[in-house]
Amino acid sequence: MDSRTGETGVSVTSGEECRAIFSQAIGENRTYLMEHECKEILESMGIATTGFLVAGSEDEAVEMSNKLGYPVVLKIVSPDVVHKTDSGGVKLNLADEDAVRAAYGEIVGAFKYQHIIGVAVQKMADPGVEAIIGVTRDPNFGPVLMFGLGGIFVEVLKDVTFRVLPVTLQDIDEMIQEIKGYPLLKGYRGKAVDIDALKNLLLKISELVLTFPEIRELDLNPVFLYPRGNMTVDARMFVSPVPETAPQQSSGNTVEQMRTLFYPGSIAVLGATSVEGKLGYNVFRNLLFHKFAGKLYPINPKSESVQGVKAYRSITEVPDPVDLAIVLVPASAAVTAVEECCRKGVKIIVVETAGFAETGADGKAAQERIREIIKAHGCRLLGPNCSGVINTHVGNVQSIGLVEEVEKGNIGMTAQAGVYAAGILTGLRHVMNFGIVATIGNKMDISETDILEYLGSDDHIDVVAMYMEDVKSGRRFIDVASKVTEKKPVIALKGGRTAAGTKVVSSHTASLAGNDEINSAAFRQSGIIRARDNEHLFGLLKAFARQPLPRGDGILVITYTGSLGVAATDTLYLNGMRLAELEPELKERLKGILPDYVTSLNPVDYSFSMDAEQLRKTIELGIVSEDVGGLIVVLQGEILGSFVDTLRSIDYKGKPILSCVAVKEFMMEDVIRMEKAGFPVYSTVEMAAEILADMYRYSLRKDRQAQA
Ligand code: ADP
Ligand code: MG
C-alpha cells in the first residue's frame, strides 16, 4: 500500500481504491456495501479487521481456512443480506476442515434463493469488550459519530453517545468517558481496554466519513476492544451518490452587520403611525419612549408627522443615510418596501409583518422575492414575522408590543417567537436585566447563529440565552457556539425534545439517533448548557448574570432547617459536587460563634434561630476557607427582609452565593429586593445546588479551553 497521505490521513492510493469500491456499488444501484468491501476500505486506513477473504467454492474456503489457521468463521456474502446472523448466515468457531465444509454447505443451502457472491472466511477473533461505532447523517448537522457498548443488546441498553463531525480529540475523550459502561473500558485495576487505540479508531472513522461523502451511514458492530489494540469484526456501510449540498452561508462580516442591527445610527419605520393600537404605533412609540440614541424617521405616505416627529412619504425621500429600516406594512406591500429600502442603501431591514412563508404559497413567493432583492443589494434581513430586537443600552426597542421601562442588563437572548421574547422581558424585568433580545421569526436570512456570534462579541453581554425550536445552520452553529462559550456561558432551551421523527431506519446507528440525541450532542460539543425547562433556564440565567463562577467543587451550606440541608447535600453529590470541609482552625472559630445546639458544621443548621448577624459571621468565616468554592444559604421567608442589607455588605471574595427561600412566591417583595441586590433566589434548594454544579462544570470547561 502506498504511504503517501493526504491532509486527512487517508493515503492517496487507498483513497482511489476506496472510491472504486463506492463507484462500483453505486453503479450497481446498491445502497449498501457488503462486509468484505467495508473491511477492505477499513484495512486500507490501517484499521484492524478480521479480513475480507471471500471463497467462491467449498475447496477455496478450506484452502483459505488452512492458511488462516483454525478456528475460523464463515459468513454469507450477499448484497441482499444485511443482517447475516438472523437467517443462519454466520458460522462461528469452526475448528477444522470438516467443520468448514459442513458450514459452507449450510450457508449456501440457507441462501439458495438469494444472490450469493460467495462465503467470507475469517479468523475467529479473540473475545473482547464489544463496542459499536457508527455514523449517521442528521438533516441539520450532517454526519454524526456514535460510540457505545455494542453486541446484541445495543438497542436495548442504548448506552451510546454522539458527536457531530468533525470531532476533536477532546470530543472523543468525552464520548468515551460519557457512556455508562466507561468503568468497563477503564477496568477496575489498570486498563481493561486500550483506550488510545480506541480513540485512534474513532478518529480514523471520522476522517473516513469526511473524506468519502458517499458514506451515508456506517456501523462497525461489533468492534472487540482488547487490552492492546482492537478488532473490527463486522462492518456495514450505506452509500449513495454524493448529494449537492448548499454551501453554509456566512458572509464574512456578519458580526459588523449585526452590530448595525443592534446599534444603528438611524432607524426608519415604514408604517409608523399616530393611531394608537396599531403595530406601527407601538413600534415607533417604543423607540421614542426608550429614547433611542440615534435618528428616527417615520415613513407614512399620509401623515406630515408621526407622534410628533417629522414623517416622510417614502424612505427614498429621507435626505440623510439610513442604517436600519423596520418594515411594518402589510405583506402585500412588503416586497416594494424592501426594494425601496435597498435602493436607499439601508444596511439592515427588519420585517416584523407576518403573512409570509408561514401562511402558504403566495407568502412563500413573496419571501423568495425578498430574498433575491436583499441578496442583490448585499443587505441583511431579520424576520419576517418577528418582533425585531431590543437593545436596552441604546434604547433600540423595536417590539410590536408596548414595552415599559427596562433596566440595562448583561443578558443577551435570541428567540424564535416574538411574543415569547417580549413576554419574558416584561415579566422578568424585576429579577433579571436583559441587554439584548433578538427575535428571528421565519429567519429567512439572519439566523440564531448570526445573533449568537454577535452576542459573543458584545461587551455589554455576559450571558447568552437561546430559546430555539430548530437549528438551521448545523455545523456553523457548533463552530460559532464553541467560540462563544470559550468567552461567556450560553444556555439553550430547545423545544421539540420528544418528537423523534419518523425516518426509515437502516443502520443501528440511525435507529439509536433520535433527533434530540443529536441536539444534545451538538450542545455538549459546543459547550452550551442545556436548560431542561423555562424555570431551569431563568434560574441559570440569573445565576450566571449576577454571580461569579465557583472555583472549586466544595460548597458551604447554611440553613435554618435541617431537612433543606439534607436536600442540598443530596443534590450536590448527585451533580458531582460535595460539601466543603473547613480547615480545623476555621472549624474551631465557627464553633465559637454557633449556639451550642448547632452541631453540624456543614450544612450549618441553625434550627430556626438564624439572624442576620449570625449569617454574616458564618458566611465571612466560610468564605476564607480554601475548600469553599461557593455557598448556598437557605433563608426563612418570613424574615427574608432582615437579611438583604447584611448580605449586601459582605465581601464574598469572588465566590458565588445562591439562596433558597421555600415558597418564595408568598414574599415576592423581599425576593425582588434580594434579586435586585444581585442575589439569585430559588424556591427549592435542589435548584440552587444543581445550578451551582452547572456553573462549576462550565468553569472547568473554560479553564480547560484556556489551557488548550
Ligand atoms: P450480523 O451483525 O450481520 O448478524 P456479524 O458479522 O456481526 O453479523 O456476526 C454476528 C456475531 O458473531 C458478532 O456480533 C460476533 O459476536 C460474532 N462474530 C462474527 N464474526 C466474528 C469473528 N470473525 N470472530 C469472532 N466473532 C465473530
Ligand atoms: Mg454485526
mmCIF file of N, CA and C and ligand atoms in Angstrom, residues 84 221-222 234 236 508, ligand 2:
data_model
loop_
_atom_site.group_PDB
_atom_site.id
_atom_site.type_symbol
_atom_site.label_atom_id
_atom_site.label_comp_id
_atom_site.label_asym_id
_atom_site.label_seq_id
_atom_site.Cartn_x
_atom_site.Cartn_y
_atom_site.Cartn_z
ATOM 1 N N LYS A 84 -26.765 -10.705 8.894
ATOM 2 C CA LYS A 84 -26.354 -12.036 8.457
ATOM 3 C C LYS A 84 -26.742 -13.140 9.430
ATOM 4 N N ASN A 221 -20.092 -3.063 14.057
ATOM 5 C CA ASN A 221 -20.750 -3.711 15.195
ATOM 6 C C ASN A 221 -20.696 -5.226 15.033
ATOM 7 N N PRO A 222 -19.897 -5.871 15.857
ATOM 8 C CA PRO A 222 -19.118 -5.298 16.954
ATOM 9 C C PRO A 222 -17.673 -4.979 16.570
ATOM 10 N N ASP A 234 -17.298 -6.862 12.391
ATOM 11 C CA ASP A 234 -18.344 -6.737 11.372
ATOM 12 C C ASP A 234 -18.449 -5.270 10.978
ATOM 13 N N ARG A 236 -20.587 -2.443 8.141
ATOM 14 C CA ARG A 236 -21.661 -2.194 7.183
ATOM 15 C C ARG A 236 -21.595 -0.739 6.794
ATOM 16 N N HIS A 508 -28.017 0.432 12.785
ATOM 17 C CA HIS A 508 -28.180 0.528 14.235
ATOM 18 C C HIS A 508 -28.022 1.977 14.663
HETATM 19 MG MG MG B 2 -22.857 -7.304 13.368
#
